[in-house]
Coordinates of C-alpha atoms and ligand atoms in Angstrom, one line a residue:
M1 CA 25.0 25.0 -7.1
S2 CA 24.1 23.9 -10.8
S3 CA 22.2 26.4 -12.9
R4 CA 19.2 23.9 -13.1
R5 CA 19.0 23.6 -9.3
L6 CA 19.7 27.4 -8.9
L7 CA 16.6 27.9 -11.4
A8 CA 14.6 25.4 -9.6
A9 CA 15.2 26.7 -6.2
S10 CA 14.6 30.5 -7.6
I11 CA 11.1 29.3 -8.9
V12 CA 10.4 27.6 -5.5
L13 CA 11.1 30.7 -3.5
A14 CA 9.3 32.9 -6.2
L15 CA 6.4 30.8 -5.4
G16 CA 6.5 31.7 -1.8
G17 CA 7.9 28.2 -0.7
I18 CA 10.9 28.1 1.0
A19 CA 11.1 24.1 0.4
S20 CA 14.5 23.4 -1.2
A21 CA 14.0 22.1 -4.9
E22 CA 15.9 19.2 -6.2
T23 CA 16.5 18.2 -9.9
K24 CA 15.0 14.9 -10.9
E25 CA 18.4 13.3 -10.7
E26 CA 18.9 14.4 -7.1
H27 CA 15.2 13.2 -6.2
D28 CA 16.0 9.6 -7.8
A29 CA 19.5 9.5 -5.9
R30 CA 17.6 10.2 -2.4
M31 CA 14.8 7.8 -3.2
K32 CA 17.3 5.0 -4.5
W33 CA 17.6 3.1 -1.6
W34 CA 13.8 3.3 -0.6
R35 CA 12.9 2.1 -4.2
E36 CA 15.3 -0.9 -3.9
A37 CA 14.3 -1.9 -0.6
R38 CA 10.5 -2.8 -1.6
F39 CA 9.7 -4.3 1.9
G40 CA 9.6 -2.8 5.3
M41 CA 8.4 -3.3 8.9
F42 CA 5.8 -1.2 10.5
I43 CA 5.7 -1.2 14.2
H44 CA 2.6 0.0 16.1
F45 CA 3.8 0.3 19.9
G46 CA 2.9 2.4 22.9
L47 CA 0.6 2.7 25.8
Y48 CA -2.1 1.2 24.1
S49 CA 0.0 -2.1 23.9
V50 CA -0.5 -2.5 27.3
A51 CA -4.4 -2.1 27.2
A52 CA -4.4 -4.7 24.5
G53 CA -7.8 -3.8 23.5
K54 CA -9.6 -3.9 26.7
W55 CA -10.4 -1.1 29.4
E56 CA -11.6 -1.9 32.7
G57 CA -11.8 -5.5 31.7
K58 CA -14.3 -4.8 28.9
E59 CA -13.4 -5.4 25.1
V60 CA -13.2 -2.3 23.3
A61 CA -14.2 -1.8 19.7
D62 CA -12.0 -1.3 16.6
A63 CA -8.3 -1.1 16.6
G64 CA -6.0 -1.4 19.6
E65 CA -4.2 1.7 19.0
W66 CA -7.3 3.6 19.1
I67 CA -8.8 2.5 22.5
Q68 CA -8.5 5.9 24.0
Y69 CA -11.1 7.2 21.5
F70 CA -13.3 4.2 21.4
A71 CA -13.3 3.6 25.1
H72 CA -14.4 7.6 25.2
L73 CA -11.6 8.2 27.6
L74 CA -10.5 11.8 28.8
P75 CA -6.6 11.9 28.7
A76 CA -6.6 11.9 32.4
D77 CA -8.4 8.4 32.2
Y78 CA -6.0 7.2 29.5
E79 CA -2.9 8.4 31.5
K80 CA -3.8 5.7 33.9
L81 CA -1.8 3.2 31.5
A82 CA 1.5 5.1 31.9
P83 CA 2.3 3.5 35.3
R84 CA 1.6 -0.1 33.5
F85 CA 4.0 0.6 30.9
N86 CA 7.2 -1.5 31.5
P87 CA 7.8 -4.0 28.4
V88 CA 10.6 -5.6 30.2
K89 CA 10.7 -8.2 27.3
F90 CA 11.4 -5.5 24.8
D91 CA 14.7 -6.4 22.8
A92 CA 15.5 -4.0 20.1
D93 CA 18.0 -6.1 18.4
E94 CA 15.5 -9.2 18.6
W95 CA 12.7 -7.0 16.7
V96 CA 15.4 -5.7 14.2
R97 CA 16.5 -9.6 13.7
I98 CA 13.0 -10.6 13.1
A99 CA 12.6 -7.7 10.4
K100 CA 15.7 -8.5 8.7
D101 CA 15.3 -12.2 8.6
A102 CA 12.0 -11.6 7.0
G103 CA 14.0 -9.8 4.4
M104 CA 12.8 -6.4 5.2
K105 CA 15.1 -3.3 4.6
Y106 CA 13.7 -0.7 6.7
V107 CA 11.9 -0.3 10.1
V108 CA 9.1 2.6 10.8
I109 CA 8.0 2.7 14.5
T110 CA 5.4 5.0 16.0
T111 CA 7.3 7.7 17.8
K112 CA 3.9 9.2 18.8
H113 CA 0.7 7.8 17.9
H114 CA -2.7 9.9 18.2
D115 CA -2.8 9.4 22.0
G116 CA 0.3 12.0 22.2
F117 CA 2.5 9.6 24.1
A118 CA 6.2 10.0 23.2
L119 CA 7.9 6.8 23.1
F120 CA 11.1 8.6 23.1
D121 CA 12.8 10.8 25.9
S122 CA 11.6 14.3 25.0
K123 CA 12.8 17.3 26.5
V124 CA 9.6 19.3 25.7
S125 CA 6.9 16.8 27.3
D126 CA 6.6 15.0 30.5
W127 CA 4.0 12.6 28.6
D128 CA 6.7 10.4 27.5
V129 CA 8.4 7.0 28.0
M130 CA 10.7 8.5 30.8
A131 CA 7.6 9.0 33.0
T132 CA 6.8 5.2 33.1
P133 CA 8.6 2.5 35.0
F134 CA 10.3 1.7 31.8
K135 CA 12.6 4.8 31.7
R136 CA 14.2 3.7 28.7
D137 CA 14.4 5.7 25.2
V138 CA 12.7 3.0 22.8
M139 CA 13.8 5.1 19.9
K140 CA 17.4 5.4 21.0
E141 CA 17.6 1.6 21.4
L142 CA 15.9 0.7 18.0
S143 CA 17.7 3.2 16.0
Q144 CA 21.2 1.8 17.3
A145 CA 20.0 -1.7 16.7
C146 CA 18.8 -0.9 13.2
A147 CA 22.2 0.8 12.7
R148 CA 24.0 -2.5 13.9
A149 CA 22.0 -4.5 11.6
G150 CA 22.2 -2.4 8.4
L151 CA 18.6 -1.5 8.4
V152 CA 17.2 1.9 7.7
Q153 CA 15.4 3.6 10.6
G154 CA 12.2 5.4 10.0
W155 CA 9.8 7.6 12.3
Y156 CA 6.2 7.4 12.2
H157 CA 4.6 10.7 13.7
S158 CA 1.1 11.5 14.4
I159 CA 0.1 15.0 13.8
M160 CA -3.4 14.4 15.5
D161 CA -2.7 14.4 19.3
W162 CA -5.4 13.6 21.6
H163 CA -3.4 14.7 24.8
H164 CA -1.8 17.9 24.1
P165 CA -4.2 21.0 25.2
D166 CA -3.3 23.2 22.3
Y167 CA -4.3 20.2 19.7
L168 CA -7.5 21.4 18.2
P169 CA -10.3 20.7 17.1
R170 CA -11.5 18.1 19.7
G171 CA -12.4 15.9 16.9
T172 CA -14.2 16.4 13.5
E173 CA -15.6 13.7 11.6
K174 CA -14.4 11.6 14.4
A175 CA -15.7 13.8 16.9
R176 CA -14.5 13.5 20.5
P177 CA -17.7 15.1 22.5
W178 CA -16.6 13.4 25.8
D179 CA -13.1 15.3 25.8
T180 CA -14.5 18.3 27.6
R181 CA -11.2 19.9 28.2
P182 CA -11.5 23.7 27.7
T183 CA -10.4 25.0 24.2
A184 CA -10.5 28.6 25.3
G185 CA -6.8 29.8 24.8
A186 CA -5.6 26.6 23.1
S187 CA -3.7 27.6 20.2
Y188 CA -2.9 25.2 17.2
D189 CA 0.0 27.1 16.0
R190 CA 1.4 26.6 19.7
Y191 CA 0.7 23.0 19.3
L192 CA 2.6 23.1 16.0
D193 CA 5.8 24.7 17.5
Y194 CA 5.5 21.6 20.1
M195 CA 5.3 19.3 17.3
K196 CA 8.2 20.7 15.4
N197 CA 10.3 20.9 18.5
Q198 CA 9.6 16.9 19.0
L199 CA 10.5 16.5 15.4
S200 CA 13.6 18.1 16.0
E201 CA 14.6 15.8 18.8
L202 CA 13.7 13.0 16.6
L203 CA 15.7 14.1 13.7
T204 CA 18.7 15.3 15.6
N205 CA 19.3 12.9 18.4
Y206 CA 19.1 9.4 16.7
G207 CA 21.3 9.3 13.9
P208 CA 20.5 9.1 10.1
I209 CA 16.7 8.7 9.9
G210 CA 15.4 7.2 6.6
V211 CA 11.7 7.8 6.5
L212 CA 9.4 10.3 8.1
W213 CA 5.8 8.7 8.1
F214 CA 3.3 11.5 9.0
D215 CA 0.0 10.3 10.1
G216 CA -3.2 11.8 11.4
G217 CA -3.2 15.0 9.2
W218 CA -6.8 14.7 8.2
E219 CA -8.2 17.1 10.5
H220 CA -6.6 20.2 9.1
T221 CA -5.3 21.4 5.6
A222 CA -1.6 21.7 4.6
A223 CA -1.6 25.4 5.3
E224 CA -3.0 25.0 8.8
H225 CA -0.3 22.6 9.5
H226 CA 2.3 25.1 8.2
A227 CA 3.3 22.0 6.1
T228 CA 5.8 23.7 4.0
E229 CA 7.6 25.1 7.1
V230 CA 7.6 21.6 8.8
I231 CA 8.9 19.9 5.9
D232 CA 11.7 22.5 5.3
L233 CA 12.7 21.7 9.0
I234 CA 12.7 18.0 8.4
R235 CA 14.9 18.2 5.3
K236 CA 17.2 20.9 7.0
L237 CA 17.7 18.2 9.6
Q238 CA 17.9 15.1 7.5
P239 CA 18.6 16.3 3.9
N240 CA 18.5 12.6 2.7
I241 CA 15.0 11.4 4.3
V242 CA 12.0 10.4 2.5
V243 CA 8.7 11.8 3.5
N244 CA 5.2 10.4 2.9
D245 CA 2.0 12.3 1.7
R246 CA 0.1 12.4 5.0
I247 CA 0.9 16.1 6.1
N248 CA -1.4 16.8 3.1
L249 CA 1.4 17.5 0.8
P250 CA 2.4 15.0 -2.0
Q251 CA 6.2 14.9 -1.1
D252 CA 7.9 11.5 -1.9
F253 CA 5.4 8.7 -1.9
S254 CA 1.6 7.8 -1.5
T255 CA 0.3 5.6 1.2
P256 CA -2.6 3.4 0.1
E257 CA -3.7 1.8 3.3
Q258 CA -4.7 -1.9 3.6
F259 CA -5.3 -2.2 -0.1
I260 CA -3.2 -2.6 -3.2
P261 CA -4.2 -0.2 -6.0
A262 CA -5.3 -2.3 -9.0
T263 CA -2.6 -1.0 -11.4
G264 CA -0.3 0.6 -8.7
L265 CA 0.0 4.3 -9.1
P266 CA 2.1 4.8 -12.4
G267 CA 4.6 7.8 -12.2
R268 CA 4.2 7.8 -8.5
D269 CA 6.4 6.2 -5.8
W270 CA 4.0 4.5 -3.4
E271 CA 3.8 2.0 -0.4
T272 CA 0.8 0.0 0.8
C273 CA 1.0 -0.2 4.7
M274 CA -1.0 -3.3 6.0
T275 CA -1.7 -5.2 9.2
M276 CA -1.1 -9.0 9.4
N277 CA -4.5 -9.2 11.4
D278 CA -6.9 -6.3 11.7
T279 CA -5.3 -4.0 14.2
W280 CA -2.2 -2.0 14.1
G281 CA -1.6 -1.8 17.8
F282 CA -1.7 -4.9 19.9
K283 CA -5.1 -6.4 20.6
E284 CA -5.3 -9.6 22.4
S285 CA -8.6 -10.7 21.0
D286 CA -7.6 -10.0 17.1
Q287 CA -6.7 -13.6 16.0
N288 CA -7.9 -13.0 12.5
W289 CA -4.3 -13.4 11.1
K290 CA -3.9 -13.3 7.2
S291 CA -2.1 -16.4 5.8
T292 CA 1.5 -16.4 5.0
E293 CA 0.4 -17.2 1.4
T294 CA -1.7 -14.0 1.4
L295 CA 1.1 -11.9 2.7
L296 CA 3.7 -13.1 0.5
R297 CA 1.5 -12.9 -2.6
N298 CA 0.7 -9.3 -1.4
L299 CA 4.3 -8.4 -1.4
I300 CA 4.6 -9.9 -4.9
D301 CA 1.8 -8.4 -6.2
I302 CA 2.6 -4.9 -4.7
V303 CA 6.0 -5.1 -6.0
S304 CA 4.9 -6.1 -9.6
K305 CA 3.0 -2.8 -9.7
G306 CA 6.0 -0.9 -8.7
G307 CA 5.3 -0.4 -4.9
N308 CA 6.8 -1.0 -1.5
Y309 CA 5.1 -3.1 1.2
L310 CA 5.1 -2.0 4.6
L311 CA 4.0 -4.8 6.8
N312 CA 2.8 -4.0 10.5
V313 CA 3.6 -5.8 13.7
G314 CA 2.0 -4.8 17.1
P315 CA 4.2 -5.8 20.0
T316 CA 2.6 -6.9 23.2
G317 CA 2.7 -4.7 26.3
E318 CA 5.9 -6.7 27.4
G319 CA 7.6 -5.7 24.4
R320 CA 7.3 -9.1 22.4
I321 CA 6.2 -9.4 18.7
P322 CA 3.2 -11.8 18.8
P323 CA 4.1 -15.3 17.7
A324 CA 1.7 -15.2 14.9
S325 CA 3.5 -12.5 13.2
V326 CA 6.7 -13.9 14.0
E327 CA 6.1 -17.5 12.2
R328 CA 4.7 -15.5 9.2
L329 CA 7.9 -13.4 9.0
A330 CA 10.0 -16.2 9.1
A331 CA 8.4 -18.0 6.5
I332 CA 8.4 -14.8 4.3
G333 CA 12.3 -14.4 4.9
K334 CA 12.6 -18.1 3.9
W335 CA 11.0 -17.4 0.5
M336 CA 13.1 -13.9 0.3
K337 CA 16.4 -16.0 1.0
V338 CA 15.9 -17.9 -2.1
N339 CA 14.0 -15.2 -4.5
G340 CA 15.0 -11.8 -3.1
E341 CA 16.7 -10.8 -6.3
A342 CA 13.2 -11.0 -7.7
I343 CA 11.9 -8.5 -5.3
Y344 CA 14.8 -5.9 -4.5
A345 CA 15.6 -3.2 -6.8
T346 CA 12.9 -4.4 -9.4
T347 CA 10.4 -2.2 -11.0
A348 CA 6.8 -3.0 -12.3
S349 CA 5.6 -5.7 -14.5
P350 CA 5.5 -4.7 -18.3
F351 CA 2.3 -6.9 -18.5
R352 CA -1.2 -5.7 -17.8
R353 CA -2.2 -9.0 -16.5
L354 CA -0.5 -12.4 -16.3
P355 CA -3.0 -15.5 -15.5
F356 CA -0.3 -17.7 -13.9
G357 CA 0.9 -15.0 -11.4
R358 CA 2.9 -11.8 -11.6
C359 CA 6.0 -10.6 -13.0
T360 CA 8.9 -8.2 -11.7
T361 CA 11.5 -6.5 -14.1
K362 CA 15.0 -5.7 -13.8
V363 CA 16.5 -3.9 -16.8
L364 CA 20.4 -4.3 -16.8
A365 CA 22.4 -1.3 -16.6
D366 CA 23.1 -1.1 -20.5
G367 CA 19.6 -1.5 -21.2
K368 CA 20.6 -4.2 -23.8
S369 CA 18.9 -7.1 -21.8
T370 CA 16.2 -7.4 -19.3
T371 CA 15.5 -9.8 -16.6
L372 CA 11.7 -10.7 -16.2
Y373 CA 11.1 -12.4 -13.0
L374 CA 7.9 -14.5 -13.5
H375 CA 6.2 -15.3 -10.2
V376 CA 4.3 -18.5 -10.8
F377 CA 1.5 -18.9 -8.5
D378 CA -0.2 -21.5 -10.6
W379 CA 2.2 -24.0 -11.9
P380 CA 1.2 -25.5 -15.4
K381 CA 0.3 -28.8 -15.0
D382 CA 1.9 -29.5 -18.6
G383 CA 4.8 -27.8 -17.7
K384 CA 4.2 -25.2 -20.5
L385 CA 4.3 -21.5 -19.3
V386 CA 2.8 -19.2 -22.0
V387 CA 4.0 -15.5 -21.6
S388 CA 1.6 -14.2 -24.0
G389 CA 2.3 -10.8 -25.9
L390 CA 6.1 -11.0 -25.3
N391 CA 7.9 -10.0 -28.5
N392 CA 11.4 -10.1 -27.3
A393 CA 13.7 -12.9 -28.0
P394 CA 14.4 -14.9 -24.9
R395 CA 18.0 -15.3 -24.1
G396 CA 17.7 -18.0 -21.4
A397 CA 15.9 -18.9 -18.3
R398 CA 16.6 -20.3 -14.9
L399 CA 14.5 -21.4 -11.9
L400 CA 15.2 -19.7 -8.6
G401 CA 15.9 -22.1 -5.8
D402 CA 16.8 -25.1 -8.2
A403 CA 19.7 -24.5 -10.6
S404 CA 19.6 -28.3 -11.5
R405 CA 16.3 -28.0 -13.2
K406 CA 17.0 -26.8 -16.8
V407 CA 14.2 -24.4 -18.1
T408 CA 13.9 -23.9 -22.0
A409 CA 12.3 -20.7 -23.5
A410 CA 11.0 -20.6 -27.2
R411 CA 9.3 -17.7 -29.0
G412 CA 6.0 -18.7 -30.6
N413 CA 3.0 -16.8 -32.3
D414 CA 1.5 -15.8 -29.0
G415 CA 4.7 -14.7 -27.1
V416 CA 7.2 -16.8 -25.2
T417 CA 6.6 -20.3 -24.0
L418 CA 8.8 -21.6 -21.1
T419 CA 9.0 -25.5 -20.6
L420 CA 9.2 -26.1 -16.8
P421 CA 10.7 -29.3 -15.7
G422 CA 9.2 -31.0 -12.6
A423 CA 6.8 -29.7 -9.8
A424 CA 6.7 -26.1 -8.6
V425 CA 9.6 -25.0 -6.3
D426 CA 7.6 -23.2 -3.9
P427 CA 3.8 -23.9 -3.4
I428 CA 3.1 -20.0 -2.8
A429 CA 5.3 -18.7 -5.6
S430 CA 8.0 -20.3 -7.8
V431 CA 10.2 -17.6 -9.8
V432 CA 11.4 -18.2 -13.2
A433 CA 14.1 -15.5 -14.3
L434 CA 13.8 -15.1 -17.9
E435 CA 16.5 -12.9 -19.7
I436 CA 15.4 -11.2 -22.9
D437 CA 17.0 -9.0 -25.5
G438 CA 16.6 -5.3 -24.9
L439 CA 13.8 -3.6 -23.0
P440 CA 10.6 -5.4 -22.9
D441 CA 8.3 -5.2 -25.8
V442 CA 4.8 -6.4 -24.9
A443 CA 1.6 -6.4 -27.2
L444 CA -1.7 -5.7 -25.1
P445 CA -3.6 -8.7 -24.5
R446 CA -6.6 -8.9 -26.9
V447 CA -9.9 -10.6 -26.9
H448 CA -11.2 -12.2 -29.8
P449 CA -14.9 -13.6 -30.4
S450 CA -15.1 -17.2 -29.4
G451 CA -15.7 -19.9 -31.7
D452 CA -19.6 -19.3 -31.6
G453 CA -19.0 -15.7 -32.7
V454 CA -19.6 -14.2 -29.3
L455 CA -17.4 -11.5 -28.3
R456 CA -17.2 -12.2 -24.3
L457 CA -15.4 -9.8 -22.1
L458 CA -14.7 -11.4 -18.7
A459 CA -13.7 -9.7 -15.7
E460 CA -10.5 -11.6 -15.5
D461 CA -9.5 -10.4 -18.9
A462 CA -10.1 -6.7 -18.2
T463 CA -7.4 -4.1 -17.1
I464 CA -8.5 -2.1 -14.1
L465 CA -7.4 1.6 -14.1
G466 CA -7.6 3.3 -11.0
E467 CA -7.1 3.0 -7.0
R468 CA -9.7 0.8 -5.7
A469 CA -11.4 -1.5 -8.1
A470 CA -9.9 -4.9 -8.1
F471 CA -10.6 -8.4 -9.6
E472 CA -12.3 -10.7 -7.0
A473 CA -12.3 -14.6 -7.4
A474 CA -14.3 -16.9 -4.9
A475 CA -16.7 -19.7 -5.3
D476 CA -19.7 -17.3 -5.7
K477 CA -18.0 -14.6 -7.9
R478 CA -15.5 -13.7 -10.3
C479 CA -15.9 -10.1 -10.9
I480 CA -14.4 -6.7 -10.7
G481 CA -15.3 -5.6 -7.1
F482 CA -14.6 -2.9 -4.6
W483 CA -15.5 -0.3 -7.2
T484 CA -15.9 2.3 -4.7
N485 CA -14.1 5.0 -6.5
A486 CA -16.1 6.7 -9.3
N487 CA -12.7 7.6 -11.2
D488 CA -11.8 4.0 -11.6
R489 CA -12.6 2.4 -15.0
V490 CA -12.3 -1.1 -16.8
E491 CA -10.8 -1.7 -20.3
W492 CA -10.6 -4.5 -22.8
E493 CA -8.4 -4.7 -25.8
V494 CA -10.4 -6.3 -28.5
E495 CA -9.7 -7.3 -32.0
L496 CA -12.3 -8.2 -34.6
A497 CA -11.6 -9.7 -38.1
T498 CA -15.0 -8.1 -39.3
P499 CA -17.1 -5.7 -38.1
M500 CA -20.1 -7.0 -35.7
H501 CA -23.7 -5.8 -35.6
A502 CA -24.3 -7.0 -32.2
T503 CA -26.8 -6.9 -29.0
A504 CA -24.9 -6.5 -25.8
T505 CA -25.6 -8.1 -22.5
V506 CA -24.1 -7.0 -19.2
A507 CA -23.6 -9.6 -16.1
Y508 CA -23.5 -7.8 -12.9
A509 CA -24.5 -7.9 -9.2
C510 CA -25.2 -5.2 -7.1
A511 CA -26.5 -4.8 -3.3
S512 CA -29.8 -2.8 -3.2
G513 CA -28.5 0.0 -1.2
N514 CA -25.9 0.8 -3.7
A515 CA -27.8 0.4 -7.0
G516 CA -28.5 3.5 -9.4
S517 CA -24.8 4.1 -10.7
E518 CA -24.6 4.8 -14.3
V519 CA -21.9 3.4 -16.5
M520 CA -21.0 4.4 -20.0
I521 CA -19.8 1.4 -22.1
A522 CA -17.9 2.9 -25.1
C523 CA -16.1 1.1 -28.0
A524 CA -13.4 3.2 -29.6
A525 CA -10.6 2.7 -31.8
P526 CA -7.4 4.9 -31.5
E527 CA -8.4 8.4 -32.6
A528 CA -11.7 7.0 -33.7
P529 CA -14.7 7.4 -31.1
G530 CA -17.0 4.6 -31.9
P531 CA -20.4 3.4 -30.4
E532 CA -21.3 3.7 -26.9
A533 CA -24.2 2.6 -24.5
L534 CA -25.4 3.7 -21.0
L535 CA -26.0 1.2 -18.3
T536 CA -28.1 2.1 -15.3
V537 CA -27.2 -0.3 -12.5
A538 CA -30.3 -2.2 -10.9
P539 CA -30.4 -3.9 -7.7
T540 CA -29.9 -7.5 -8.0
G541 CA -30.5 -8.4 -4.2
S542 CA -26.7 -8.9 -3.3
W543 CA -23.2 -8.4 -4.4
T544 CA -23.1 -12.1 -5.4
N545 CA -26.4 -12.6 -7.3
F546 CA -25.6 -11.9 -10.8
V547 CA -28.0 -10.9 -13.5
L548 CA -27.9 -10.5 -17.1
Q549 CA -28.9 -7.1 -18.2
P550 CA -29.4 -6.6 -22.1
L551 CA -28.5 -3.0 -23.3
A552 CA -30.9 -1.3 -25.5
G553 CA -30.7 -1.6 -29.3
F554 CA -27.8 -2.9 -31.4
I555 CA -24.2 -1.7 -31.2
D556 CA -22.0 -1.5 -34.4
L557 CA -18.4 -2.9 -33.4
P558 CA -15.7 -1.8 -36.0
A559 CA -13.1 -4.4 -37.5
G560 CA -9.8 -4.3 -36.5
R561 CA -8.3 -3.2 -33.0
F562 CA -10.2 -1.1 -30.4
T563 CA -10.9 -0.7 -26.8
V564 CA -14.1 -1.2 -24.8
T565 CA -14.1 0.8 -21.8
V566 CA -16.4 1.0 -18.9
K567 CA -16.5 4.4 -17.3
V568 CA -18.7 5.6 -14.2
K569 CA -21.0 8.6 -15.2
S570 CA -22.6 8.7 -11.8
M571 CA -22.1 7.0 -8.5
P572 CA -25.0 8.0 -6.1
H573 CA -23.9 5.4 -3.3
G574 CA -20.8 3.9 -2.1
A575 CA -20.0 1.4 -4.9
V576 CA -20.9 0.9 -8.7
M577 CA -21.5 -2.8 -9.2
N578 CA -19.7 -6.4 -9.2
L579 CA -19.2 -6.6 -13.0
Q580 CA -18.7 -10.2 -14.2
S581 CA -18.8 -9.7 -17.9
I582 CA -20.0 -8.1 -21.1
A583 CA -21.1 -10.3 -24.2
F584 CA -21.5 -8.8 -27.5
V585 CA -23.6 -11.3 -29.8
P586 CA -23.9 -10.9 -33.5
A587 CA -27.2 -9.9 -34.5
R588 CA -27.4 -11.6 -37.8
Ligands
LIG1 O1 -5.3 6.2 12.6 C1 -4.3 5.6 12.1 C2 -4.3 4.0 12.5 O2 -4.3 4.1 13.9 C3 -2.9 3.5 12.0 O3 -1.8 4.2 12.5 C4 -2.8 3.7 10.4 C5 -1.5 3.2 9.8 O4 -1.5 3.7 8.5 N1 -3.0 5.2 10.1 C6 -4.0 5.9 10.7 C7 -5.4 5.4 10.0 O5 -5.3 5.6 8.5

């Protein structure tokens, strides 16, 4: 063992943890395939797939895989689904082909969801797939199909278990008062032993497993889960496995769910998991499918921010992936066949924002050159694509999907301008590969006063820092919305030729029930704090009814380069506001 590793391990042991330490190089080596994969399939399949969102003929609210909860079923009632589980159309090779043809590199399937039902042949439980008419080990067939196709197999495993008598509590924030089974004598530690036994089965009997995707850990702390012990077991059985953050330890990657963090999670591996409609497990009535454009642009957006996309399918009780999912995945796969090099093994964009689309990056091994993959959502009508702020010399450019068309690139005052011949290659996203000298050197986008002297800071020109806030564009709004995290903040880089003695006006909307937040608007140059002003968000009637609220007094803006930041001082309700713009008007 290298001295660094020995030191790291001894520190971990001294801290009372027995988790094996690893050096940065070892961690990077273990994460390499996952970081290069960028795109995986999530599969929610189980007894709930048979129910398809209905119980005794009645539609049940919420996601399909939560039907036991939302139908208020005792385990004994829910068990009536077991004799109906016989997915005769299940074909593991077909599922894996659909994933592979979509350009996905790994598959994460529910080995056990919150209902406690094991989709594999478990020797420690009769509440498993062998106790159904199907009597086939789904995990065995799928892991073998993945191996045949060269995809990585991952396991989803729920800590929360609504069936096992030792699982406690019978529900906390999502209480399950109808679950009247006695709790006397129940032991959570005994449940954890059971969970560790099933994890041992899953990590021993099915070959190399690439991902352990914990879920349902929110009812206990890491300590209550004996999380370090569980992780050590996992890593002993599968030393190269990648583990998510949902046993309440950070582990290898974060898991934003159903959303894309505005600026990604810099310095952290992360993966957005998302449904194609609104439910993870199959629900016949849920036909609210996201378009292929939305799904593909989500993939590009996520990868441009340095993340992975785990896109879900919920197979039917017969074992078929719904046609609406198959159709979308096939269309994504068609795009990936042409543009996969702009997704796989790329890293985050060096730009804060690009008006025409996104950028993914590939720094060539020697660092002497970089490929910037420019994903063009809005093809320029005049054929001129301006990459503002790029200081590098262009070496050349090519259009993915049409090598016959020549793309030229020239440096100008405001970055590099590409001349794109003809029409867009793809209506959803056309990719231009721009080769540049060295590592990306990008100037921050700066806002300058308009011709009338007014400094207008617009939502679309802002940098959003944080997890939930995001730019929204619709017929009735262009604003920074979803501002539900008080730690999220907004910035503009500004440059003034001369100082400005100004009044300021903020344009925003806020539904009545959410008003009252206080935000600080600060103008600061590096190492030189400047003026700031407090805004108390008033109700404007709705999230799309925008008003202009002047800030009290005058603000003296400095000449030169500085940053205008909007930070949340207090957020008494669930959201701050929909921020459209801030205008600084010269007072004289
Ligand atoms: O409760 C589950 C839900 O059913 C689904 O499995 C998602 C997928 O990430 N995870 C939990 C909700 O966060």
